[in-house]
């Protein structure tokens, strides 16, 4: 399904609200509404009575499974190594997570998934229960009977945090899934059959993922072990597994792709194993699958440590408890059940990754392709840093302070193993995806906010070393102060991101008393000037010191080969969050700055045939569906017009985040899209990723309470709040009048009461004075 990009001006909001969904398929809408009602009813019935007031009931994993959300659907615990869920038969961009709401096929239940990425990978260790003749080919859309694929109905699906259930129509098998951090737990309810099977398919993965070497063997009557080495987005992935069954295996056969082999052990490129049983009507067969990046022995150890028994419902309840414990870090008061669902689903999405990438004893597989035993920190993976440095990581510093040191220590270990901080790290691999060295603002932000659980000197060494390399256009940054357009694709985006990153290094150096480094990186942080064209007032690709690339259109976007990353000049001209005052000066002052910014939200033009599909959620040329735009609505506050920030932030929250399957306007991007919503709905957003300054927008809820570090709480109250009363009239913090349109991390971390008085018209004074601006 393809949806037209949503464009709007703020003079026709009512019309937009009536027409923004007309381009969706009517049949899809009707089917979605029907299954949503059924699933919600099932969801409520399956929750124990004592849990009716807990927060997991508001999480709807279907949100983001339509359009281009690419979210994970299945069973996991917060930040767990296991993401156990179904994989559809279909492949393609909208199946990057393995699942899309438009599909009705299942080819297996896999233990690793990505959530919200623009590239497909993982899908390791796929199990599929079947009955009848043994089939080891998954099948295809034109001839599904040729494979083991089964149809399913969303009416027969139940999805909630830590739990997934479905009925496989073809085999009349009921499937229930749950998980701990490193173990997937399956419960299969079979019909009466002399030919009941569980297929372990080590060939199949998601997206780009392809097997390199796979191995399987039967250890005893109830245990299968093996491994899957594969290549894809991450070039050298290694997952070991151990699977323990509640029922003795009657027969175990091995296959090399489609060819049966003798014996009960096999190593090859496309190995598969088939376990066969005789089952009575309604008989349950349970499977515990431990995974490890290190060894089969560690995978078995993970099972013994995390699920020693066979009480499936107990593991489901514990997963639900873990999710509630995390969701309770932010509690909200609102009369809208829809808002609760959207908010807690967004909060849920912020805690799928970064995911654990070590064993219960601390062992992990490093970027240096070595086993690092018993690490003192929790090693992590899946760092979508170009996305997450903007909102997700600043959110963690508030409500996930215990995770921050693990994140930084993982990044510093990666630096020691590969010579630079991670760019986009996945399963012990550097993918080098996206522009910038976006771990730098994450490390700098943690240090500048006072986090102590890592080596600060090593952290500075790492950020500096990452910035002083010669690859990815850096030799030109050091020599020229800009990246020539004919040397590197996406040169403008890359150069602007480097300026943001270098600002964070300069701030670290300043706090550490490293004067020479501070001066050097402060100068590099100003390199954004070199891309600004004073004639057009856009950021443009430069060929040399005297010449910009021509011809030029601020609307044009050329995916992966142009001057901008998933965007155009209209969107990238604002990518200076580290020095908004400097950007205002480049535009000629506050009046031309705000006029240009106003124009962004109404400008219309042809982006060209090569535009990126990531450019979605359009209001004029503002693209909320992609991360470089995420700070832009908050820029008005820097020019003394906080009411315009309020208008636009409210519009985005109300129109681009819904409780429908297409309720995320772009790729979820491992939590970033949702983190923007979480912070904005509470009432603020950190524009500069390393300043610790959170700019106020328009709090969506009457009250929000955040659990902070050291047992402190932050209580955000919006008095007289409504859909019409979106403008902050005045504010107070801990009983004192607060005229600033921003608040610092140090203030927020103290906890207390942040109170807003809301109104239906912009305030004539609040946040406008020069000293009250961020």
XYZ file of C-alpha atoms in Angstrom:
774
model
C 0.000 0.000 0.000
C 1.267 3.437 -0.907
C 0.026 6.623 0.717
C 0.369 10.090 -0.732
C 2.569 12.403 1.279
C 0.503 14.569 3.569
C 0.811 18.282 2.878
C -0.902 21.065 4.786
C -0.892 24.719 5.592
C -2.078 26.021 8.903
C -4.898 28.011 7.329
C -6.928 24.897 6.505
C -6.532 22.544 9.463
C -10.232 21.633 9.585
C -10.217 20.691 5.922
C -7.060 18.638 6.460
C -8.667 16.725 9.290
C -11.553 15.806 6.978
C -9.515 14.862 3.940
C -6.153 13.528 5.119
C -7.232 9.873 4.958
C -9.112 9.898 1.643
C -6.245 8.313 -0.257
C -6.356 5.130 1.799
C -8.118 2.094 0.444
C -11.702 1.915 1.758
C -11.554 -1.861 2.026
C -8.375 -1.637 4.051
C -10.048 0.800 6.438
C -13.047 -1.453 6.969
C -10.971 -4.573 7.524
C -8.656 -2.703 9.861
C -11.545 -1.429 11.964
C -13.085 -4.887 12.173
C -10.023 -6.771 13.287
C -8.995 -3.941 15.613
C -12.259 -4.241 17.539
C -11.908 -7.998 17.803
C -8.276 -7.879 18.841
C -8.921 -5.206 21.463
C -11.689 -7.326 22.928
C -9.411 -10.376 23.009
C -6.674 -8.275 24.555
C -8.903 -7.171 27.427
C -10.255 -10.687 28.023
C -6.800 -12.236 28.158
C -5.373 -9.755 30.646
C -5.740 -10.922 34.243
C -8.238 -8.867 36.241
C -5.522 -7.463 38.490
C -3.807 -5.981 35.438
C -6.791 -4.072 34.106
C -5.430 -0.772 35.375
C -1.835 -1.365 34.340
C -0.323 0.320 31.340
C 0.428 -2.564 28.986
C -3.253 -2.637 28.038
C -2.731 0.673 26.228
C 0.076 -0.647 24.013
C -1.155 -1.482 20.513
C 1.610 -3.120 18.507
C -0.416 -2.769 15.324
C 0.318 0.961 15.332
C 3.103 1.366 12.770
C 2.504 -1.949 10.998
C 0.848 -0.133 8.086
C 2.188 2.537 5.704
C 6.000 2.657 6.143
C 6.251 2.237 9.934
C 8.185 -1.052 9.701
C 7.691 -1.849 13.404
C 8.318 -5.183 15.117
C 5.320 -7.282 16.123
C 5.760 -10.106 18.590
C 6.926 -11.000 22.083
C 9.893 -9.380 23.823
C 10.893 -7.721 27.070
C 12.367 -4.215 27.331
C 15.698 -4.015 25.490
C 15.785 -7.825 25.191
C 18.106 -9.739 22.872
C 15.108 -11.816 21.758
C 12.407 -10.277 19.589
C 10.258 -13.345 18.909
C 7.573 -12.850 16.306
C 6.056 -13.939 13.002
C 7.524 -13.410 9.579
C 5.332 -12.942 6.518
C 5.991 -14.614 3.192
C 6.138 -11.266 1.399
C 9.402 -9.397 1.045
C 10.287 -5.787 0.252
C 10.828 -2.421 1.853
C 7.648 -2.461 3.912
C 8.638 -5.851 5.329
C 11.911 -4.672 6.896
C 10.685 -5.992 10.244
C 9.314 -9.150 8.609
C 5.686 -8.141 9.202
C 3.172 -5.786 7.585
C -0.519 -5.417 8.432
C -1.534 -5.931 4.801
C -0.214 -9.520 4.844
C -1.986 -12.721 5.848
C 0.841 -15.262 5.587
C 3.293 -16.710 8.105
C 6.444 -18.666 7.271
C 7.877 -18.964 10.748
C 8.509 -17.477 14.142
C 11.927 -15.900 14.343
C 13.972 -14.817 17.332
C 15.577 -11.580 16.125
C 13.890 -8.629 14.421
C 14.542 -4.967 13.723
C 11.903 -2.347 14.463
C 11.315 0.616 12.220
C 14.459 0.502 10.100
C 14.673 1.325 6.413
C 16.728 -1.802 5.701
C 15.724 -5.392 6.421
C 17.957 -7.814 8.319
C 18.018 -10.480 11.055
C 15.178 -13.021 11.252
C 17.404 -15.623 12.910
C 16.411 -19.148 14.022
C 12.994 -19.625 12.441
C 10.595 -22.232 13.880
C 7.406 -23.344 12.099
C 4.967 -25.975 13.397
C 3.203 -28.023 10.707
C 1.223 -31.210 10.162
C 1.035 -33.653 7.253
C 3.784 -34.459 4.756
C 7.145 -32.856 5.509
C 7.752 -29.725 3.404
C 10.990 -27.759 3.819
C 10.415 -25.128 1.114
C 8.699 -21.989 2.414
C 6.627 -21.532 -0.770
C 5.700 -18.480 -2.794
C 2.719 -16.208 -3.266
C 1.692 -17.805 -6.563
C 1.797 -21.367 -5.211
C 1.641 -21.421 -1.437
C 0.799 -25.123 -1.330
C 4.294 -25.812 -2.655
C 5.725 -24.674 0.676
C 5.041 -24.803 4.389
C 3.638 -21.240 4.555
C 0.280 -20.847 6.286
C -2.451 -18.266 6.059
C -3.685 -16.551 9.209
C -6.307 -13.969 10.139
C -5.726 -10.877 12.236
C -8.954 -11.895 13.980
C -7.067 -14.904 15.328
C -4.120 -12.817 16.502
C -3.505 -11.477 20.007
C -0.625 -9.062 20.508
C 0.420 -7.335 23.694
C 3.785 -6.555 25.295
C 5.597 -9.806 26.018
C 2.973 -12.004 24.351
C 1.897 -13.013 20.857
C -0.683 -15.600 19.779
C -2.093 -16.704 16.436
C -3.879 -19.635 14.781
C -2.196 -21.156 11.713
C -5.186 -21.830 9.469
C -3.521 -24.378 7.228
C -2.536 -26.682 10.084
C -5.109 -25.776 12.755
C -2.229 -25.158 15.151
C -2.473 -22.590 17.918
C 0.727 -20.648 18.527
C 1.607 -18.684 21.654
C 4.900 -16.885 22.158
C 6.587 -15.098 25.045
C 10.166 -14.231 25.940
C 12.765 -13.302 28.490
C 15.862 -11.243 27.700
C 17.697 -14.075 25.896
C 15.153 -16.895 25.550
C 12.128 -17.300 23.334
C 9.333 -19.498 24.699
C 6.899 -21.173 22.279
C 3.680 -23.052 23.036
C 2.159 -24.950 20.102
C -1.277 -26.559 20.443
C -1.529 -29.347 17.850
C -4.519 -31.225 16.464
C -4.566 -35.024 16.583
C -1.860 -36.074 14.122
C 0.574 -38.869 13.384
C 2.578 -36.362 11.353
C 3.120 -33.342 13.593
C 6.335 -31.435 12.941
C 8.373 -28.456 14.030
C 10.664 -27.144 11.314
C 13.830 -25.271 12.294
C 14.793 -23.319 9.187
C 18.278 -21.814 9.364
C 18.208 -20.700 5.724
C 15.521 -18.044 5.977
C 16.180 -14.485 7.155
C 14.626 -11.065 6.603
C 15.471 -8.574 3.881
C 19.134 -8.580 2.915
C 20.029 -11.369 5.345
C 21.466 -14.503 3.740
C 23.068 -17.564 5.389
C 26.810 -18.159 5.092
C 27.205 -21.181 7.349
C 24.566 -22.979 9.388
C 24.676 -26.020 11.615
C 22.228 -28.178 13.542
C 22.403 -31.350 15.630
C 20.247 -33.426 17.930
C 21.861 -33.634 21.373
C 19.321 -35.898 23.073
C 15.629 -36.773 22.988
C 14.540 -33.241 23.815
C 17.387 -30.927 22.760
C 18.538 -29.446 19.440
C 21.485 -27.063 19.138
C 23.217 -25.201 16.324
C 24.207 -21.874 14.901
C 23.473 -19.491 12.062
C 26.180 -17.326 10.504
C 24.826 -14.905 7.922
C 25.568 -11.794 5.918
C 23.354 -8.879 5.026
C 23.232 -5.311 6.173
C 25.557 -6.514 8.927
C 28.206 -8.492 7.057
C 29.285 -11.002 9.722
C 26.411 -12.059 11.977
C 26.742 -15.022 14.333
C 23.925 -16.459 16.412
C 24.123 -19.707 18.377
C 21.028 -21.420 19.727
C 19.812 -24.230 21.934
C 16.222 -25.483 21.708
C 14.741 -27.632 24.478
C 11.384 -29.362 23.875
C 8.791 -30.467 26.427
C 7.992 -33.606 24.417
C 10.528 -36.244 23.345
C 11.331 -36.113 19.657
C 10.047 -39.165 17.778
C 12.220 -38.501 14.731
C 14.721 -35.840 13.703
C 15.779 -35.393 10.083
C 18.186 -32.897 8.537
C 18.136 -31.196 5.142
C 20.658 -29.349 3.023
C 18.303 -26.827 1.469
C 15.677 -29.156 -0.031
C 17.736 -32.359 0.053
C 17.335 -34.862 2.895
C 20.582 -36.079 4.471
C 21.352 -39.026 6.704
C 22.072 -38.664 10.382
C 20.970 -36.180 13.009
C 23.623 -33.506 12.511
C 24.530 -31.336 9.535
C 26.631 -28.289 8.726
C 26.171 -26.371 5.476
C 24.932 -23.135 3.982
C 21.155 -23.743 4.086
C 20.594 -26.311 6.797
C 17.151 -27.215 8.084
C 15.955 -29.647 10.717
C 12.557 -31.299 11.090
C 11.342 -32.689 14.414
C 8.426 -35.102 14.168
C 5.916 -36.181 16.820
C 2.620 -37.978 17.285
C 0.156 -35.619 18.937
C -3.237 -35.989 20.537
C -6.036 -33.511 19.964
C -5.196 -30.288 21.785
C -1.771 -31.492 22.899
C 0.665 -28.723 23.758
C 4.321 -28.906 22.775
C 6.512 -26.254 24.402
C 9.903 -25.090 23.168
C 12.492 -22.936 24.955
C 15.008 -21.398 22.532
C 18.027 -19.672 24.009
C 20.221 -17.541 21.774
C 23.793 -16.364 22.244
C 26.329 -14.352 20.235
C 29.106 -16.497 21.737
C 28.389 -20.248 21.884
C 25.871 -23.084 22.037
C 26.922 -23.666 25.634
C 26.075 -20.084 26.545
C 22.712 -20.366 24.766
C 21.900 -23.359 26.958
C 23.146 -21.472 30.010
C 20.782 -18.600 29.145
C 17.844 -21.045 29.176
C 18.814 -22.472 32.567
C 19.252 -18.978 34.003
C 16.121 -17.328 32.586
C 13.501 -20.094 32.101
C 14.473 -23.093 34.239
C 10.906 -24.474 34.332
C 7.992 -24.937 31.939
C 5.376 -22.525 33.288
C 4.497 -20.585 30.140
C 1.895 -18.347 31.793
C 4.360 -17.384 34.501
C 6.836 -16.174 31.879
C 4.042 -14.212 30.172
C 3.149 -12.578 33.489
C 6.789 -11.718 34.202
C 7.181 -10.149 30.748
C 4.043 -8.098 31.393
C 5.454 -7.010 34.771
C 8.730 -5.896 33.188
C 6.900 -3.857 30.571
C 4.628 -2.241 33.156
C 7.644 -1.352 35.262
C 9.154 0.489 32.311
C 5.934 2.108 31.091
C 5.266 3.412 34.596
C 8.303 5.666 34.245
C 5.875 8.109 32.628
C 2.272 8.296 33.793
C -0.206 10.628 32.147
C -3.646 12.028 32.928
C -5.960 12.564 29.998
C -9.612 11.844 29.321
C -8.738 10.482 25.880
C -8.314 6.712 25.682
C -6.911 7.197 22.177
C -4.193 9.502 23.475
C -3.269 6.912 26.114
C -2.973 4.240 23.442
C -0.849 6.395 21.137
C 1.389 7.568 23.980
C 2.071 4.202 25.609
C 2.594 2.508 22.272
C 5.142 5.204 21.477
C 6.811 4.707 24.862
C 6.843 0.936 24.199
C 8.581 1.551 20.866
C 11.363 3.489 22.594
C 12.322 0.361 24.567
C 12.731 -2.323 21.892
C 16.324 -1.316 21.155
C 19.193 -0.858 21.717
C 18.937 -4.543 22.545
C 21.059 -6.782 24.725
C 23.965 -8.414 22.907
C 25.573 -10.497 25.607
C 24.896 -13.632 27.601
C 23.586 -14.007 31.115
C 27.170 -14.269 32.414
C 28.255 -11.078 30.582
C 30.075 -12.706 27.643
C 29.686 -10.950 24.293
C 31.010 -11.028 20.739
C 32.934 -7.886 19.878
C 33.470 -5.885 16.739
C 37.026 -7.252 16.763
C 35.546 -10.755 16.225
C 36.643 -11.909 19.647
C 34.771 -13.155 22.674
C 34.896 -10.695 25.556
C 34.127 -12.661 28.736
C 32.134 -11.469 31.718
C 31.953 -7.783 30.818
C 31.241 -5.394 33.674
C 28.515 -3.663 31.648
C 25.559 -4.859 29.590
C 26.750 -4.936 25.990
C 24.153 -3.682 23.502
C 23.487 -3.639 19.772
C 21.187 -2.002 17.209
C 22.385 1.599 17.373
C 20.427 3.666 14.855
C 22.373 6.729 15.912
C 21.696 9.113 13.002
C 18.069 8.838 14.072
C 18.189 8.398 17.819
C 20.693 11.063 18.895
C 17.996 13.678 18.265
C 15.318 12.596 20.757
C 15.614 8.978 21.921
C 18.944 9.321 23.676
C 17.992 12.648 25.353
C 14.793 10.895 26.521
C 16.895 8.109 28.045
C 18.885 10.615 30.103
C 15.602 11.522 31.804
C 13.703 8.255 32.222
C 16.318 5.557 31.529
C 19.336 6.876 33.460
C 20.404 3.345 34.377
C 20.724 2.501 30.652
C 22.902 5.476 29.742
C 26.182 4.104 31.114
C 25.629 0.733 29.384
C 25.072 2.573 26.106
C 28.216 4.674 26.505
C 30.350 1.758 27.724
C 29.224 -0.316 24.744
C 30.170 2.533 22.411
C 33.575 2.949 24.060
C 34.230 -0.792 23.756
C 33.327 -0.569 20.065
C 35.745 2.351 19.714
C 38.555 0.314 21.284
C 37.788 -2.613 18.968
C 37.320 -0.799 15.636
C 39.135 2.518 16.111
C 36.063 4.750 15.983
C 32.738 5.139 17.699
C 29.794 3.288 16.137
C 27.989 4.820 13.162
C 25.122 2.299 12.793
C 26.080 -0.803 14.739
C 24.326 -4.132 14.356
C 25.162 -7.520 15.872
C 28.855 -6.793 16.377
C 29.174 -5.197 12.933
C 29.744 -1.658 11.742
C 27.410 -0.984 8.833
C 28.587 2.649 8.319
C 25.008 3.532 7.425
C 23.962 7.189 7.337
C 26.083 10.334 7.465
C 27.882 11.874 10.430
C 29.488 10.243 13.469
C 26.313 10.392 15.473
C 27.565 8.513 18.526
C 29.489 11.688 19.387
C 26.491 13.783 20.546
C 25.217 10.811 22.565
C 28.543 10.425 24.385
C 28.974 14.187 24.791
C 25.421 14.650 26.079
C 25.884 11.953 28.723
C 29.177 13.457 29.884
C 27.875 17.028 29.931
C 24.810 15.979 31.921
C 27.055 14.515 34.589
C 26.704 10.760 34.080
C 29.609 9.050 35.854
C 29.394 5.359 34.946
C 32.076 5.419 32.242
C 35.672 6.558 31.691
C 35.413 10.253 30.773
C 38.980 10.466 29.469
C 38.404 7.453 27.221
C 35.154 9.041 26.082
C 36.922 12.200 24.956
C 39.654 10.166 23.282
C 36.938 8.278 21.394
C 34.993 11.311 20.179
C 38.165 13.095 19.081
C 39.609 10.049 17.308
C 36.320 9.499 15.466
C 36.407 13.112 14.255
C 40.027 13.112 13.148
C 39.876 10.246 10.662
C 40.215 10.666 6.897
C 37.313 8.524 5.687
C 33.728 9.568 4.919
C 34.714 13.053 3.756
C 36.654 13.965 6.903
C 39.915 14.658 5.107
C 38.121 17.505 3.316
C 36.570 18.776 6.543
C 40.021 19.049 8.077
C 41.593 20.611 4.995
C 38.842 22.782 3.484
C 36.111 23.128 6.092
C 33.586 21.603 3.699
C 33.126 18.440 1.632
C 33.285 19.028 -2.141
C 30.120 17.821 -3.808
C 32.007 15.970 -6.539
C 33.956 13.942 -3.957
C 31.202 12.511 -1.785
C 27.495 11.814 -2.150
C 25.180 13.532 0.324
C 27.936 16.051 1.044
C 25.666 18.760 2.480
C 23.949 16.418 4.900
C 27.251 14.893 5.922
C 28.923 18.263 6.481
C 26.027 19.640 8.524
C 25.936 16.536 10.716
C 29.688 16.830 11.324
C 29.205 20.409 12.513
C 26.615 19.212 15.032
C 28.938 16.452 16.215
C 31.947 18.774 16.474
C 29.942 21.162 18.629
C 29.522 18.352 21.150
C 33.253 17.632 21.136
C 33.984 21.312 21.731
C 31.597 21.369 24.673
C 33.266 18.307 26.191
C 36.689 19.897 25.722
C 35.476 23.110 27.360
C 34.255 21.281 30.450
C 37.483 19.263 30.627
C 39.712 22.318 30.313
C 41.165 21.208 26.979
C 41.498 24.715 25.515
C 43.238 23.802 22.263
C 40.708 21.088 21.443
C 37.853 23.402 22.348
C 39.078 26.081 19.966
C 39.684 23.623 17.136
C 36.325 21.885 17.328
C 34.412 25.105 17.997
C 35.756 26.341 14.678
C 34.767 23.099 12.943
C 31.297 23.377 14.457
C 30.906 26.585 12.420
C 31.588 24.794 9.136
C 27.869 24.864 8.416
C 28.456 28.426 7.210
C 30.345 27.011 4.232
C 27.207 25.363 2.844
C 25.003 28.431 3.156
C 24.331 30.334 -0.052
C 23.545 33.991 0.812
C 21.893 34.489 -2.597
C 19.287 31.730 -2.279
C 19.353 31.456 1.536
C 19.565 27.672 1.314
C 22.203 25.142 2.337
C 23.783 24.014 -0.927
C 26.421 21.649 -2.211
C 29.752 23.384 -2.777
C 32.231 22.358 -5.495
C 35.011 24.626 -4.281
C 35.544 27.796 -2.254
C 33.994 29.962 -4.975
C 31.342 27.792 -6.575
C 28.145 25.983 -5.603
C 26.884 23.069 -7.646
C 24.443 24.032 -10.399
C 21.726 23.640 -11.513
C 19.997 23.923 -8.160
C 16.440 23.369 -7.000
C 15.624 23.531 -3.283
C 12.880 20.959 -3.886
C 14.936 18.289 -5.615
C 15.827 15.151 -3.692
C 17.981 12.425 -5.223
C 18.017 9.351 -3.030
C 21.536 8.199 -2.046
C 23.250 9.991 -4.946
C 22.256 13.609 -4.334
C 23.578 16.258 -1.978
C 21.176 15.560 0.885
C 20.345 12.425 2.850
C 16.689 11.526 2.399
C 15.742 15.148 1.983
C 16.190 18.391 0.074
C 17.507 21.910 0.633
C 14.230 23.089 2.156
C 14.597 20.538 4.939
C 18.372 20.669 5.443
C 18.679 24.450 5.585
C 17.496 24.232 9.220
C 19.918 21.519 10.348
C 21.927 23.739 12.681
C 20.450 22.839 16.088
C 23.786 23.525 17.792
C 23.791 27.221 16.788
C 20.302 28.462 16.016
C 21.313 32.057 16.738
C 24.045 31.726 14.115
C 21.513 30.382 11.627
C 19.207 33.318 12.386
C 22.089 35.671 11.617
C 22.808 33.906 8.314
C 19.197 34.396 7.278
C 19.520 38.121 7.971
C 17.923 38.350 11.406
C 14.790 37.251 13.188
C 12.243 38.645 10.729
C 13.652 37.044 7.566
C 14.418 33.903 9.589
C 10.811 33.478 10.710
C 9.496 34.411 7.256
C 11.693 31.721 5.716
C 10.617 29.264 8.402
C 6.955 30.099 7.754
C 7.567 29.429 4.066
C 8.879 25.931 4.836
C 5.434 24.860 6.001
C 3.607 26.045 2.870
C 6.159 25.611 0.063
C 5.120 23.274 -2.737
C 7.367 21.863 -5.434
C 8.431 18.799 -7.383
C 11.019 16.697 -5.544
C 11.825 14.781 -8.703
C 11.648 11.148 -9.764
C 14.580 10.095 -7.561
C 13.151 11.366 -4.279
C 13.492 9.173 -1.224
C 10.394 7.335 -0.024
C 11.509 8.344 3.478
C 10.334 11.896 2.814
C 6.867 11.559 4.307
C 4.603 13.407 6.696
C 4.813 16.595 4.689
C 3.469 19.972 5.750
C 4.625 22.053 2.828
C 8.268 20.951 2.727
C 8.535 20.122 6.414
C 8.904 16.304 6.528
C 8.056 14.848 9.905
C 8.462 11.305 8.605
C 12.233 11.725 8.558
C 14.564 12.718 11.355
C 16.429 15.814 10.044
C 13.160 17.750 10.368
C 12.387 16.748 13.942
C 13.759 19.839 15.667
C 12.434 22.397 13.191
C 9.052 23.110 14.757
C 10.869 24.192 17.921
C 13.041 26.797 16.193
C 10.406 29.543 16.452
C 11.096 29.790 20.183
C 14.630 30.993 19.431
C 13.170 33.943 17.517
C 10.653 34.887 20.199
C 7.599 33.227 18.596
C 6.896 30.229 20.864
C 3.215 30.221 19.874
C 4.138 29.063 16.369
C 6.040 26.150 17.884
C 2.897 25.302 19.870
C 0.693 25.373 16.769
C 2.919 23.156 14.702
C 3.853 20.701 17.426
C 0.178 20.188 18.294
C -0.698 19.716 14.635
C 2.003 17.093 14.173
C 1.000 15.207 17.324
C -2.674 15.171 16.407
C -2.311 14.323 12.714
C 0.839 12.264 12.285
C 0.468 10.008 15.328
C -2.770 8.001 15.472
C -4.011 4.709 16.898
C -4.373 3.111 13.453
C -1.935 0.687 11.773
C -0.652 3.563 9.612
C -0.417 5.765 12.707
C 3.304 6.497 12.368
C 3.997 8.831 9.454
C 7.428 7.377 8.573
C 9.872 4.635 9.540
C 9.831 4.248 13.314
C 13.655 4.199 13.146
C 14.324 2.198 16.298
C 12.387 4.521 18.582
C 13.183 8.007 17.282
C 9.782 8.767 15.759
C 8.136 7.694 18.988
C 10.633 9.512 21.222
C 9.765 12.793 19.468
C 6.137 12.188 20.358
C 6.837 11.156 23.959
C 8.891 14.265 24.684
C 6.617 16.618 22.754
C 3.475 15.248 24.388
C 5.028 15.839 27.815
C 5.773 19.387 26.676
C 9.410 19.859 25.640
C 12.163 18.752 23.249
C 15.982 18.956 23.316
C 16.846 20.819 20.114
C 20.634 21.004 20.484
C 21.612 17.382 21.206
C 24.426 18.336 23.588
C 23.256 21.552 25.262
C 20.933 19.957 27.800
C 18.327 22.604 26.928
C 14.769 21.388 26.414
C 12.528 23.818 24.512
C 8.853 24.046 25.469
C 6.198 23.304 22.892
C 2.603 22.525 23.813
C 1.980 19.839 26.478
C -0.655 17.438 25.233
C -1.833 16.031 28.554
C -3.367 17.565 31.647
C -0.647 15.946 33.739
C 2.492 13.893 33.166
C 4.686 12.398 35.868
C 8.220 11.229 35.085
C 10.242 8.943 37.329
C 13.777 10.338 37.360
C 17.066 9.153 38.818
C 17.619 8.857 42.578
C 13.901 8.392 43.269
C 12.965 11.876 42.134
C 9.864 12.710 40.116
C 8.957 15.472 37.704
C 5.304 16.479 37.663
C 4.222 18.398 34.539
C 0.795 20.044 34.853
C -1.044 21.832 32.036
C -3.947 23.794 33.517
C -6.906 24.706 31.327
C -5.513 22.386 28.657
C -7.650 21.363 25.656
C -7.595 20.900 21.905
C -8.205 24.636 21.582
C -6.071 25.850 24.491
C -2.700 24.947 22.990
C -0.710 28.078 23.877
C 1.337 28.482 27.047
C 0.262 31.693 28.798
C 2.654 31.481 31.727
C 4.575 28.870 33.682
C 6.039 28.128 37.092
C 8.650 25.703 38.306
C 8.563 24.533 41.909
C 6.378 27.460 42.843
C 8.431 30.173 41.183
C 7.388 32.106 38.091
C 9.133 30.718 34.998
C 9.248 33.037 32.007
C 11.739 31.081 29.896
C 10.502 29.136 26.864
C 13.030 26.440 27.751
C 14.301 24.486 30.741
C 17.666 22.831 31.384
C 18.393 19.196 32.096
C 19.856 20.180 35.464
C 16.562 21.809 36.395
C 14.463 18.899 35.170
C 16.680 16.387 36.968
C 15.892 18.094 40.283
C 12.302 16.995 39.901
C 9.333 18.888 41.251
C 6.349 20.650 39.691
C 6.439 22.268 36.263
C 3.104 24.029 35.795
C 1.761 25.598 32.597
C -1.289 27.818 32.222
C -2.767 27.181 28.794
C -4.971 29.408 26.649
C -6.658 29.599 23.264
C -4.636 32.577 22.036
C -0.883 33.247 21.943
C 0.506 35.043 24.973
C 1.727 38.559 24.294
C 4.612 38.226 26.724
C 5.540 34.676 27.774
C 8.832 33.433 26.295
C 9.252 36.458 24.018
C 11.871 38.589 25.775
C 15.415 38.039 24.562
C 16.499 36.666 27.939
C 13.668 34.134 27.951
C 14.583 32.462 24.664
C 16.652 29.266 24.435
